[in-house]
């Protein structure tokens, strides 16, 4: 018996009900290609996993890939998706996932698709700066010593992320790169030195450089990508190229412009333009999930104020339509009022006494430099940088020294001058994502 208008109930670690909008996205497995844009806590991952169940039913013999950059998130998603199924080869029931469905992190995907990276790790900021600090001792690069973060983003999101040759890079518009046209000759020369360094390294590799060397083996009938905003054009392109020739439009992308914590220069308009030029034969549908089901009312209120501040200082909020504002800012769908406190430095010890041996408290830092201090102060293993925290949830979260960090001061100083800097948009997004996602 079917009850009319009853919400759909699904089981992803626990029983949850889908909203009418979420259910509408899930129901039709044939409405690909599809882009789902939603704020933190809007149920994007739940929708993606439930949509995957429908896709699995529709493509009974096809191979399906579910992929995201974060290894923590892909592990959690795989655990949530596991179910009892009939294994024809073993002629028995199993708990798990059929072999034709693969859950892979970006690193695992590249390991399968490219040669020479087995046993290596994706390059991180620490590895990059070990090289950068040395190279800046040379006279020709000394002037860029203070620009390490900007250069790391330019290499990752623009040059390697876009697969650009020198002349292509030099011709980019002022809003397509961080550095001015006058500086780009030197920046590309620095990039060429970096490329030689990382390609010779025995422990690390650059995913964006490797993405161009993938075999482009077309093996999948459908691809589902979660947190697409964490991917560059290079890595996204290599994933979509793994779709079979007759299945180019069979993809689902989920993401949020306000959750960019990896350098990618992501925007919804840029994504749509990329798909139009490089991937899809058919124009993807775009669905928006604006309600937040996870966070308390006060957390959402604070997050929206930060988003408003970011737009006011670094974008043209007056040019955003009322309809776009409704989609851009989060709406609360919880009765939990919650609490947001700012604690002075002399009260840290008092707060630290609440944390040890509790699984309900986690500490978040902007980067690895602050992790050791936070671990010592709070005496807990639950200390994460903003990249490690993706896919994790805790009842209480402490943002440790976010407002005394150099990145915060840099944002504030430029905000006071009302100057537009693309790099600082990303720094503000980092603050927003961690406040909204895990409290």
mmCIF file with all atom_site columns, C-alpha atoms in Angstrom, residues 312-314 412-421:
data_model
loop_
_atom_site.group_PDB
_atom_site.id
_atom_site.type_symbol
_atom_site.label_atom_id
_atom_site.label_alt_id
_atom_site.label_comp_id
_atom_site.label_asym_id
_atom_site.label_entity_id
_atom_site.label_seq_id
_atom_site.pdbx_PDB_ins_code
_atom_site.Cartn_x
_atom_site.Cartn_y
_atom_site.Cartn_z
_atom_site.occupancy
_atom_site.B_iso_or_equiv
_atom_site.pdbx_formal_charge
_atom_site.auth_seq_id
_atom_site.auth_comp_id
_atom_site.auth_asym_id
_atom_site.auth_atom_id
_atom_site.pdbx_PDB_model_num
ATOM 1  C CA . UNK A 1 312 ? 29.749 43.298 0.288  1.00 0.00 ? 312 UNK A CA 1
ATOM 2  C CA . UNK A 1 313 ? 33.543 43.608 0.365  1.00 0.00 ? 313 UNK A CA 1
ATOM 3  C CA . UNK A 1 314 ? 34.660 41.379 -2.481 1.00 0.00 ? 314 UNK A CA 1
ATOM 4  C CA . UNK A 1 412 ? 40.264 42.267 7.276  1.00 0.00 ? 412 UNK A CA 1
ATOM 5  C CA . UNK A 1 413 ? 42.964 44.727 6.187  1.00 0.00 ? 413 UNK A CA 1
ATOM 6  C CA . UNK A 1 414 ? 41.909 44.499 2.561  1.00 0.00 ? 414 UNK A CA 1
ATOM 7  C CA . UNK A 1 415 ? 38.209 44.579 3.427  1.00 0.00 ? 415 UNK A CA 1
ATOM 8  C CA . UNK A 1 416 ? 38.779 47.923 5.138  1.00 0.00 ? 416 UNK A CA 1
ATOM 9  C CA . UNK A 1 417 ? 40.258 49.267 1.909  1.00 0.00 ? 417 UNK A CA 1
ATOM 10 C CA . UNK A 1 418 ? 37.374 47.728 -0.123 1.00 0.00 ? 418 UNK A CA 1
ATOM 11 C CA . UNK A 1 419 ? 39.787 46.222 -2.637 1.00 0.00 ? 419 UNK A CA 1
ATOM 12 C CA . UNK A 1 420 ? 38.783 43.206 -4.674 1.00 0.00 ? 420 UNK A CA 1
ATOM 13 C CA . UNK A 1 421 ? 41.154 40.261 -4.423 1.00 0.00 ? 421 UNK A CA 1
#
